[in-house]
XYZ file of C-alpha atoms in Angstrom:
647
model
C -9.101 -21.613 1.937
C -8.557 -18.176 0.424
C -7.302 -16.907 3.766
C -4.845 -19.777 3.941
C -3.578 -19.063 0.409
C -3.291 -15.374 1.206
C -1.349 -16.177 4.339
C 1.009 -18.494 2.440
C 1.453 -15.900 -0.304
C 2.289 -13.243 2.274
C 4.871 -15.514 3.882
C 6.361 -16.310 0.474
C 6.598 -12.646 -0.504
C 8.135 -11.751 2.840
C 10.715 -14.492 2.458
C 11.509 -13.315 -1.064
C 11.930 -9.722 0.090
C 14.148 -10.780 2.998
C 16.232 -12.869 0.626
C 16.694 -9.903 -1.698
C 17.606 -7.671 1.230
C 20.101 -10.247 2.495
C 21.654 -10.554 -0.963
C 21.937 -6.778 -1.259
C 23.487 -6.611 2.196
C 26.067 -9.239 1.286
C 26.940 -7.384 -1.896
C 27.296 -4.118 0.001
C 29.335 -5.555 2.905
C 32.599 -4.034 1.730
C 35.405 -2.872 3.998
C 38.113 -0.424 2.890
C 41.366 -0.674 4.835
C 43.491 2.314 3.814
C 46.996 1.871 5.204
C 48.671 4.673 3.218
C 46.638 7.843 2.587
C 48.368 10.247 0.187
C 51.767 9.391 1.641
C 54.564 11.388 -0.002
C 57.089 8.852 -1.298
C 60.609 9.831 -2.411
C 63.842 7.949 -3.070
C 66.803 7.534 -0.761
C 69.687 8.017 -3.232
C 72.237 6.815 -0.670
C 70.595 3.385 -0.385
C 68.487 2.938 -3.498
C 65.456 1.987 -1.384
C 63.134 3.912 0.916
C 60.424 2.200 2.953
C 57.088 3.529 4.199
C 55.317 1.349 6.770
C 51.809 1.615 8.196
C 49.381 -0.588 10.094
C 45.910 -1.623 8.994
C 43.062 -3.298 10.853
C 41.778 -6.194 8.748
C 38.898 -8.642 9.420
C 39.246 -11.165 12.222
C 40.311 -14.694 11.361
C 36.778 -16.045 11.863
C 35.184 -13.650 9.359
C 34.528 -14.918 5.863
C 36.263 -13.052 3.041
C 34.910 -13.317 -0.468
C 37.532 -11.181 -2.192
C 40.323 -8.664 -1.581
C 41.353 -6.086 -4.134
C 44.388 -3.842 -3.714
C 43.800 -0.368 -5.145
C 46.951 1.686 -5.743
C 46.599 5.389 -6.475
C 49.563 7.532 -7.533
C 49.548 11.297 -7.820
C 51.896 14.265 -7.602
C 52.751 15.197 -3.983
C 51.686 18.516 -2.499
C 54.376 21.113 -3.158
C 56.394 18.784 -5.393
C 56.231 17.502 -8.941
C 55.772 13.908 -9.988
C 58.950 11.824 -10.100
C 60.780 10.934 -13.306
C 61.823 7.316 -13.433
C 60.315 3.856 -13.901
C 61.363 2.285 -10.616
C 60.415 -1.142 -9.260
C 58.354 -0.664 -6.073
C 57.157 -3.435 -3.761
C 54.052 -3.572 -1.557
C 54.635 -6.108 1.179
C 53.035 -7.679 4.230
C 55.734 -7.086 6.836
C 54.146 -8.220 10.097
C 50.911 -9.889 11.158
C 49.347 -10.244 14.589
C 50.207 -6.781 15.953
C 53.420 -4.928 16.792
C 55.064 -7.988 18.299
C 53.714 -10.301 15.637
C 55.651 -12.502 13.277
C 57.597 -11.072 10.356
C 56.108 -12.284 7.074
C 57.648 -10.404 4.123
C 55.076 -11.428 1.489
C 54.880 -9.265 -1.630
C 51.204 -8.570 -2.398
C 51.781 -5.939 -5.088
C 54.512 -4.730 -7.433
C 54.244 -1.233 -8.874
C 56.405 -0.067 -11.769
C 56.287 3.703 -11.518
C 55.646 5.791 -14.655
C 57.819 8.429 -16.280
C 56.073 11.305 -14.525
C 58.205 14.265 -15.585
C 55.491 15.845 -17.752
C 52.479 15.197 -15.518
C 50.634 18.242 -14.218
C 50.281 18.889 -10.497
C 46.709 17.527 -10.472
C 47.613 14.260 -12.214
C 46.585 10.949 -10.620
C 45.938 7.379 -11.746
C 44.392 4.278 -10.158
C 45.423 0.637 -10.572
C 43.998 -2.511 -8.988
C 44.917 -6.167 -8.543
C 43.082 -9.110 -6.950
C 44.990 -10.327 -3.881
C 42.388 -12.689 -2.405
C 45.101 -15.367 -2.306
C 46.595 -13.555 0.725
C 43.381 -13.662 2.786
C 44.989 -15.968 5.371
C 47.534 -13.254 6.192
C 45.404 -10.119 5.894
C 43.753 -10.636 9.281
C 43.574 -8.486 12.416
C 46.493 -6.017 12.712
C 48.845 -6.135 9.714
C 51.847 -3.952 8.911
C 52.052 -3.000 5.229
C 55.216 -1.630 3.648
C 55.606 0.407 0.472
C 59.225 0.079 -0.692
C 60.212 2.740 -3.238
C 63.451 2.020 -5.082
C 65.676 4.298 -7.141
C 68.296 7.013 -7.007
C 66.770 10.166 -8.512
C 66.782 13.488 -6.577
C 64.309 13.540 -3.692
C 63.943 17.207 -2.739
C 61.595 18.409 -5.469
C 59.945 15.260 -6.863
C 58.202 12.110 -5.697
C 54.831 10.384 -5.592
C 51.701 10.656 -3.531
C 50.732 7.036 -2.761
C 47.422 5.667 -1.476
C 46.980 1.957 -0.705
C 43.359 0.881 -0.319
C 42.578 -2.770 0.484
C 38.986 -3.303 -0.720
C 37.611 -6.334 1.139
C 34.270 -7.919 0.332
C 33.043 -10.029 3.232
C 31.125 -13.223 2.632
C 31.513 -16.909 2.027
C 34.827 -17.627 0.260
C 34.527 -19.371 -3.086
C 37.459 -21.565 -2.041
C 38.557 -21.789 1.562
C 42.348 -21.405 1.903
C 44.283 -23.898 4.011
C 47.876 -22.657 3.883
C 50.214 -20.285 2.076
C 53.851 -21.148 1.343
C 56.665 -19.064 -0.120
C 58.241 -20.761 -3.152
C 60.564 -18.084 -4.581
C 61.185 -14.537 -3.408
C 64.118 -12.491 -4.601
C 66.237 -11.066 -7.392
C 67.911 -13.830 -9.379
C 70.946 -13.049 -11.568
C 70.327 -14.187 -15.154
C 73.023 -14.958 -17.710
C 75.995 -15.368 -15.383
C 78.257 -18.018 -16.982
C 79.775 -18.818 -13.579
C 76.442 -19.378 -11.827
C 73.377 -20.340 -13.828
C 70.017 -19.003 -12.683
C 68.907 -22.636 -12.389
C 71.272 -22.982 -9.429
C 69.216 -20.256 -7.728
C 65.723 -21.283 -8.839
C 65.928 -24.668 -7.158
C 62.974 -27.085 -7.242
C 60.673 -26.788 -4.233
C 58.741 -29.692 -2.701
C 55.417 -29.507 -0.919
C 52.937 -31.909 0.637
C 49.249 -31.456 -0.088
C 47.036 -31.023 2.970
C 44.685 -33.929 3.593
C 41.630 -31.859 2.626
C 43.201 -29.912 -0.258
C 41.416 -29.981 -3.614
C 44.017 -27.945 -5.491
C 47.058 -25.749 -4.971
C 47.363 -22.361 -6.663
C 50.805 -21.113 -7.663
C 50.868 -17.314 -7.837
C 53.865 -15.865 -9.717
C 54.948 -12.266 -10.321
C 58.081 -11.878 -12.447
C 59.796 -8.884 -14.046
C 63.166 -8.628 -15.794
C 65.633 -5.820 -15.115
C 69.202 -4.828 -15.997
C 71.007 -3.965 -19.222
C 73.445 -6.568 -20.519
C 75.270 -5.793 -23.744
C 74.412 -6.354 -26.524
C 71.103 -8.087 -25.705
C 69.570 -5.579 -23.291
C 68.805 -8.322 -20.768
C 66.956 -8.527 -18.560
C 64.762 -5.438 -19.270
C 64.730 -5.507 -23.062
C 65.210 -9.149 -24.036
C 62.367 -11.512 -24.841
C 62.995 -14.825 -23.044
C 60.668 -17.625 -22.037
C 59.963 -19.248 -18.693
C 58.863 -22.827 -18.043
C 56.912 -24.238 -15.118
C 57.619 -27.878 -14.334
C 55.383 -29.796 -11.925
C 56.449 -33.257 -10.795
C 58.976 -33.433 -13.601
C 56.445 -32.593 -16.355
C 56.145 -29.360 -18.318
C 53.034 -27.570 -17.022
C 53.359 -24.167 -18.728
C 55.654 -22.210 -21.020
C 55.300 -18.477 -21.651
C 57.381 -15.500 -22.816
C 58.447 -13.053 -20.108
C 57.540 -10.150 -22.345
C 54.898 -7.426 -22.511
C 53.838 -5.001 -25.248
C 53.679 -1.461 -23.851
C 52.239 0.555 -26.741
C 48.676 0.002 -25.499
C 49.386 1.177 -21.929
C 46.280 3.038 -20.688
C 48.563 5.584 -19.012
C 49.847 7.713 -21.876
C 51.722 9.742 -22.879
C 54.641 9.584 -20.469
C 57.884 11.550 -20.484
C 60.252 8.625 -21.147
C 60.451 5.495 -23.296
C 57.029 4.300 -22.205
C 56.188 2.609 -25.550
C 59.162 0.211 -25.467
C 58.121 -3.367 -24.757
C 59.837 -4.910 -21.753
C 60.433 -8.093 -19.798
C 56.880 -8.605 -18.535
C 56.248 -5.024 -17.374
C 55.630 -1.484 -18.582
C 56.258 1.900 -16.955
C 53.154 2.876 -15.012
C 52.037 -0.700 -14.374
C 50.711 -2.599 -11.336
C 51.691 -6.192 -12.012
C 49.000 -8.812 -12.542
C 50.076 -12.290 -11.355
C 50.285 -15.508 -13.335
C 47.983 -18.033 -11.631
C 48.336 -21.800 -12.012
C 45.903 -24.229 -10.386
C 47.569 -27.559 -9.677
C 45.328 -30.574 -8.972
C 46.439 -32.471 -5.867
C 45.331 -35.351 -3.670
C 45.402 -35.098 0.107
C 48.779 -36.123 1.506
C 50.479 -36.378 -1.899
C 53.999 -35.032 -2.505
C 54.769 -32.645 -5.363
C 57.662 -30.663 -6.820
C 57.532 -27.186 -8.393
C 60.359 -25.893 -10.564
C 60.564 -22.610 -12.521
C 63.228 -22.563 -15.238
C 64.377 -19.839 -17.624
C 65.395 -20.020 -21.274
C 69.126 -20.771 -21.454
C 71.058 -17.513 -21.740
C 74.639 -16.395 -21.163
C 75.646 -12.739 -21.139
C 78.340 -11.765 -23.645
C 79.983 -9.422 -21.133
C 79.696 -8.764 -17.402
C 76.162 -9.952 -16.526
C 73.749 -7.392 -15.067
C 70.360 -8.975 -15.764
C 68.086 -9.915 -12.866
C 64.780 -11.760 -12.820
C 62.781 -10.435 -9.874
C 60.397 -13.222 -8.862
C 57.928 -13.741 -6.057
C 55.998 -17.016 -6.091
C 53.593 -18.331 -3.469
C 51.660 -21.570 -3.195
C 48.178 -21.424 -1.653
C 46.367 -24.666 -0.906
C 42.564 -24.600 -1.106
C 39.687 -26.841 -0.151
C 37.143 -27.726 -2.802
C 34.857 -25.017 -4.121
C 31.938 -24.095 -1.874
C 29.458 -24.207 -4.776
C 28.959 -26.161 -7.960
C 27.348 -23.347 -9.941
C 28.762 -19.933 -9.114
C 29.878 -17.103 -11.379
C 31.055 -13.593 -10.523
C 30.988 -10.392 -12.547
C 34.521 -9.089 -12.036
C 34.507 -5.891 -14.085
C 32.701 -3.766 -16.634
C 35.357 -2.756 -19.163
C 33.067 -0.624 -21.286
C 31.295 1.559 -20.578
C 33.447 2.612 -17.618
C 35.270 5.488 -15.936
C 38.081 3.303 -14.565
C 41.590 4.451 -15.431
C 42.645 0.980 -16.580
C 40.006 1.063 -19.348
C 40.642 4.584 -20.641
C 41.564 3.441 -24.137
C 38.154 1.812 -24.611
C 36.001 4.653 -23.313
C 33.753 6.535 -23.739
C 32.044 3.780 -25.717
C 28.872 3.795 -27.776
C 28.575 0.112 -28.686
C 29.455 -3.467 -27.699
C 29.566 -3.475 -23.894
C 32.444 -5.576 -22.539
C 32.537 -7.423 -19.216
C 34.861 -9.845 -17.399
C 33.321 -12.955 -15.829
C 34.936 -15.470 -13.480
C 33.859 -19.024 -12.701
C 33.823 -19.341 -8.906
C 32.284 -22.816 -8.893
C 33.508 -26.404 -9.018
C 32.322 -27.272 -12.530
C 33.003 -25.716 -15.956
C 30.450 -23.142 -17.128
C 29.232 -23.647 -20.691
C 26.321 -21.225 -20.822
C 25.303 -18.046 -19.073
C 22.657 -15.347 -19.401
C 23.740 -11.722 -19.162
C 21.175 -8.973 -18.568
C 22.463 -5.457 -19.171
C 21.712 -1.877 -20.126
C 21.276 1.700 -18.965
C 19.972 1.901 -15.406
C 16.287 2.757 -15.300
C 15.536 1.423 -18.776
C 14.528 -1.944 -20.215
C 17.473 -4.358 -20.235
C 18.817 -6.528 -23.036
C 19.653 -10.210 -22.588
C 22.469 -12.178 -24.140
C 23.064 -15.915 -23.992
C 26.782 -16.621 -23.763
C 28.115 -20.072 -24.658
C 31.642 -21.374 -24.229
C 33.731 -23.392 -21.775
C 34.883 -21.510 -18.676
C 36.986 -23.684 -16.363
C 36.771 -23.385 -12.558
C 38.577 -20.226 -11.287
C 39.171 -19.033 -14.879
C 38.052 -15.679 -16.220
C 36.860 -14.642 -19.668
C 36.060 -11.420 -21.508
C 32.546 -11.261 -22.994
C 31.579 -8.732 -25.659
C 27.862 -8.031 -25.552
C 25.863 -7.060 -28.640
C 24.034 -3.795 -28.995
C 24.444 -0.089 -28.310
C 25.415 1.734 -25.155
C 22.651 4.218 -24.619
C 22.996 7.277 -22.437
C 22.301 10.927 -21.988
C 25.018 13.566 -22.316
C 27.149 13.490 -19.163
C 27.152 10.889 -16.376
C 25.157 7.646 -16.687
C 25.077 4.223 -15.030
C 25.365 0.922 -16.883
C 24.110 -2.177 -15.086
C 25.103 -5.769 -15.894
C 23.904 -8.933 -14.172
C 24.751 -12.625 -14.550
C 21.946 -15.189 -14.478
C 21.538 -18.962 -14.595
C 25.014 -20.456 -15.132
C 24.370 -23.653 -17.118
C 20.671 -23.082 -16.528
C 21.069 -23.432 -12.752
C 20.443 -21.008 -9.942
C 23.676 -19.276 -8.952
C 24.593 -20.477 -5.467
C 26.158 -17.135 -4.508
C 24.367 -14.296 -6.260
C 25.858 -11.403 -4.274
C 28.656 -10.856 -6.820
C 26.557 -11.303 -9.952
C 25.716 -7.629 -10.524
C 27.755 -4.482 -11.128
C 26.765 -0.866 -11.714
C 29.344 1.040 -13.766
C 29.257 4.857 -13.952
C 30.239 6.200 -17.360
C 30.256 9.214 -19.632
C 28.155 8.865 -22.757
C 29.961 9.003 -26.085
C 29.529 12.414 -27.748
C 26.961 13.136 -30.445
C 28.041 15.009 -33.569
C 26.386 16.258 -36.732
C 26.404 14.248 -39.931
C 29.126 16.289 -41.694
C 32.590 15.481 -40.292
C 36.191 15.921 -41.397
C 39.049 13.539 -40.523
C 42.111 15.808 -40.391
C 45.209 13.585 -40.567
C 48.709 15.009 -40.993
C 51.100 12.095 -41.555
C 54.664 11.928 -40.240
C 57.821 10.611 -41.936
C 56.765 6.964 -41.494
C 53.197 6.739 -42.838
C 53.550 3.058 -43.697
C 53.017 2.319 -40.005
C 49.576 3.946 -39.944
C 46.058 3.105 -41.035
C 42.546 4.066 -40.007
C 38.992 2.752 -40.291
C 35.589 4.216 -39.510
C 32.869 1.618 -38.929
C 29.321 1.642 -37.611
C 27.822 -0.633 -34.958
C 26.890 -3.206 -37.644
C 30.522 -3.440 -38.776
C 30.027 -1.542 -42.058
C 33.152 0.364 -43.115
C 32.313 3.970 -43.991
C 35.843 5.204 -44.588
C 39.310 3.738 -44.364
C 42.922 4.430 -45.191
C 44.638 1.017 -45.321
C 48.236 0.445 -44.300
C 50.531 1.433 -47.153
C 48.102 3.917 -48.714
C 49.336 7.054 -46.919
C 52.136 9.348 -48.102
C 54.738 10.981 -45.871
C 54.212 14.492 -44.512
C 50.859 14.855 -46.207
C 47.654 16.441 -44.935
C 44.543 14.343 -45.529
C 41.143 15.960 -45.023
C 38.557 13.243 -45.514
C 35.046 14.737 -45.535
C 32.290 12.414 -44.379
C 28.502 12.643 -44.460
C 27.124 10.029 -42.091
C 23.557 8.945 -41.372
C 22.175 8.822 -37.838
C 23.870 5.982 -35.940
C 26.782 4.854 -33.782
C 30.380 4.861 -35.046
C 33.890 3.822 -34.045
C 37.049 5.464 -35.414
C 40.330 3.549 -34.994
C 43.814 4.736 -35.937
C 46.590 2.127 -35.704
C 50.361 2.369 -35.585
C 52.124 -0.918 -36.343
C 55.397 0.237 -34.734
C 53.598 1.122 -31.476
C 55.116 4.614 -31.392
C 52.206 6.766 -32.519
C 52.388 9.781 -34.823
C 55.130 11.203 -32.628
C 57.664 9.835 -30.181
C 60.586 11.824 -28.824
C 63.056 8.915 -29.074
C 62.178 8.337 -32.749
C 63.347 11.587 -34.419
C 63.369 9.947 -37.854
C 59.626 9.499 -37.551
C 58.885 13.186 -37.287
C 55.503 14.335 -36.048
C 51.970 13.833 -37.325
C 48.601 15.072 -36.118
C 45.032 13.791 -35.983
C 41.884 15.808 -35.325
C 38.178 15.361 -35.952
C 36.480 18.571 -37.182
C 32.946 19.580 -38.016
C 31.871 21.076 -41.357
C 32.865 24.607 -40.276
C 36.345 23.582 -39.109
C 35.624 23.588 -35.369
C 37.585 20.951 -33.451
C 35.393 18.129 -32.115
C 38.201 15.900 -30.906
C 41.948 16.418 -30.696
C 44.019 13.237 -30.447
C 47.353 12.976 -28.628
C 50.080 12.286 -31.226
C 52.193 10.313 -28.725
C 49.617 7.516 -28.409
C 51.616 4.312 -28.827
C 49.718 1.579 -30.646
C 46.240 2.978 -31.317
C 43.518 5.502 -30.648
C 39.851 4.531 -30.462
C 37.034 7.078 -30.607
C 33.340 6.202 -30.361
C 30.673 8.750 -31.227
C 27.079 9.059 -32.356
C 25.530 11.017 -35.203
C 22.146 12.476 -34.362
C 20.477 14.972 -32.067
C 21.089 16.850 -29.879
C 24.560 17.666 -31.215
C 27.230 18.217 -28.566
C 28.030 21.945 -28.294
C 31.361 23.274 -29.541
C 33.570 23.743 -26.486
C 36.781 25.684 -25.862
C 39.031 22.815 -26.920
C 42.738 23.429 -27.398
C 45.452 21.460 -29.187
C 49.163 21.649 -28.288
C 52.216 20.243 -30.037
C 55.960 20.452 -29.424
C 58.532 18.795 -31.672
C 61.314 17.877 -31.556
C 61.732 17.492 -27.822
C 65.302 16.213 -28.195
C 67.221 18.954 -30.008
C 70.504 20.796 -30.435
C 68.645 24.099 -30.674
C 65.396 24.623 -32.566
C 62.023 23.265 -31.493
C 58.566 24.115 -32.810
C 55.418 24.730 -30.800
C 52.021 24.628 -32.523
C 48.666 25.665 -31.116
C 45.065 25.389 -32.301
C 41.885 26.375 -30.483
C 38.190 26.748 -31.149
C 38.148 30.216 -29.584
C 40.832 32.907 -29.068
C 42.614 32.635 -25.716
C 45.437 34.472 -23.922
C 48.584 32.322 -24.018
C 51.828 32.522 -22.061
C 54.613 30.155 -23.207
C 57.457 29.641 -20.728
C 60.752 27.787 -20.989
C 61.785 26.692 -17.487
C 64.783 24.815 -16.115
C 64.676 21.214 -14.883
C 65.304 21.077 -12.001
C 64.512 24.432 -10.446
C 61.553 25.658 -12.511
C 63.339 28.951 -13.189
C 61.796 30.805 -16.147
C 64.558 31.513 -18.696
C 62.357 32.565 -21.609
C 58.748 33.730 -21.914
C 56.441 34.599 -24.808
C 52.959 36.128 -24.634
C 50.297 35.662 -27.305
C 47.081 37.561 -26.516
C 43.828 36.228 -27.998
C 45.531 33.503 -30.019
C 43.418 31.007 -31.962
C 46.047 29.297 -34.120
C 49.797 29.568 -34.564
C 53.131 27.834 -35.164
C 56.238 29.155 -33.392
C 59.891 28.079 -33.566
C 62.230 28.729 -30.643
C 66.031 28.476 -30.831
C 67.473 27.176 -27.568
C 71.050 26.747 -28.754
C 72.299 29.583 -26.521
C 71.430 27.598 -23.411
C 73.777 25.018 -21.837
C 73.224 21.310 -22.263
C 70.454 20.031 -20.024
C 66.744 19.520 -19.625
C 64.005 22.101 -19.747
C 60.231 22.215 -19.734
C 58.002 24.120 -22.095
C 54.926 25.238 -20.158
C 51.831 26.813 -21.656
C 49.360 28.821 -19.578
C 45.927 29.457 -21.094
C 44.100 32.339 -19.422
C 46.486 31.978 -16.490
C 46.085 28.194 -16.011
C 48.765 25.645 -16.884
C 47.366 23.461 -19.681
C 50.471 21.949 -21.293
C 53.882 20.838 -20.086
C 56.513 18.897 -21.989
C 60.176 18.167 -21.396
C 62.887 19.276 -23.827
C 66.208 17.439 -23.907
C 68.742 19.996 -25.155
C 72.030 18.828 -26.725
C 71.748 15.390 -25.090
C 72.173 13.405 -28.281
C-alpha cells in the first residue's frame, strides 16, 4: 500500500515538474526578428521620403503566435549627429511570401522622430508597440520598409534605426481569420471644395462564418499648418466611429506632450499636438466589434466639421485595418503585459527609480470579464506580497494596477518579480504569460537632513510641489499660487527613516525653463544635503512634472561627482548666460560651435571650477544657429542649441 502511494506520489511530482518545465519553456520561447540593425537613416530632400527595405524570416504559417511586439530603437549614427526635426516615419509590411511575393503595404508602426539637435553622440531611446494583430502577415519571408520623411540636410545628421520584432510563440489568445484594409492614406482636412467625408467613405464587410468579433485598429495623426487655427497639427478636433449607422465611439484627436518620457528635446517638444508628440511611437486605437457569422456591417470614420479660413493644408494621416477573430481560446486567461515601476524601460523613465507603489499593466486574454485577481510580487529572492485586485476587466481590455507597499532593493541593480494568479478564483488556462521579471535600479537613500533648493522663474503661479511619504502624509508642500517670481526657496527638512516621493508640477506644461517661452525666464530645482552637496539635480526643461522617489535611512548613498548645467536664453540677439555647479572642482572647457559644421568660434577654459555664472555676448556673430558645448575633464557633458537673432 505504501509502495503504491509512493509510486503515485512520484508520478504526481514528476508530472508537476514537467508541467512547470513546459510552462517555463513556453514563456521563454521568444524569437527576435531584427530586420534593421543600426541602419543609418537620412532624408532625401529632393523627394521628401527615403525608404530602407530589409527582409526578415518570421515563423511559418502553421506555428502558433501568442504575441508580437515591435521594438524601435533610435540613436545617433556613427560619424554623424542626431537629426533635428519631428518627421512622420512609417514602418510597413511591403511584401510577404518571398522576393516574388505579393505586395501588401500594411503600416505596422508609425514613428514621430524627436527634435534630436541637442542629443549627445551616445544618445539612444527604445519604444515598443503591440502588433499581434498583424500575425497573419508576419509569416515566412517578409519585406519590411522604414520610410523616413522630411527635407532637412542629410550629409551630417540622421538616425540610427533598429527594428526588432519580438515574437512569443504559443497558443494565440484569439485566432485571426482575416485582415482587411479599411483606410490608408493622407486625407485633406478643411478643404471647402472637397470635404474629408468624401474621402473617408463608409466601408462594408461581411463577417466570416466562424468570427466571434472584428477588431478595428486605427492609427491617426494630424499634420499641416492652416491659418489661423494651426490645423491639422495644432488644432484639437474630434473623430467619430460609426458602426452600422450607430455612433460607436467619439474621441478627441489630441495628445498632451508635456509628460513625454523623452525630454528635454531641442524643439517645441512640450506643445500638445493632433494625437502625437515628437519622439513618439504611435499606439493604436483598438475597437472590438461584436459580429455574427455571415452578417453584413458598415464602418465609417468621420471628423468634426471644419473648414479652413485660407488655403487648406491640414492632413489627417490614417491607417485602419479590420482583423476578424474566432472566439477566445480560454475562458479564464490573463496576461501581465508590463511592469511600469520599478523598471529600466525608457517609456517609464518619469516614474523611476521608484521606492513605493509598484505599478503593472494587466490584460484580459479570456472570453469572460475578470472581476478579481491575485497579484504576487516583490524583490526576487525574498518573500513576496499578495494583493487582491477587484474590478471589471472586459475581454481583450487592459488596466493599470497600483500595488500597495514598498519597493525594496539594494543599491544598484535589482530584479522585481510580479505574477498573476487565479483570475476570478479559477486556474489560468494559459499561465505562460502570467509572470514578469523587471530589472531596476533602487531608489537612492539619503540622510534625514535635506534641503529643497528651488529658484522660481517669472511665472511661479504655474508651479507647486509636495513631499509625501509612502502612507500619503504630506511632509512639505508649496501649493500653487504660494510662490513668488524670481525667488530662491531653501526649504530645510528633517525626515524620519522611511520612503518618500517629491513631485514638482507645472500647470502650463513648460517646466521651469523653455526656450520658446522667453517671458517665463528660467528657474532651477536641486535637492541638497545638510552641507550643501548636490544629491539630485533636476532638468529645468521638464515639461509637466518631475517625480523623485528616495529613502531616508542607512546606508546613505555616497556623494558623487554630480554636475549641473544651465544655459538661458537660448534664443537671443546677443547675450546668453551659462551657469555651472558641481560637487567637486573639475576642469571645464566651454565651446561655441557653428551649426552646421561644428567649427569652434569661441572657447573658454575654467580649470578646477566648482561653481560659476558666465555671460557671453554673441552679437558680433551673424544670424544663425550655434551650439554651446561643455567638456568636463575632456569629455562632452553638455550640449545645447542657441538660436541667434532668429526672433
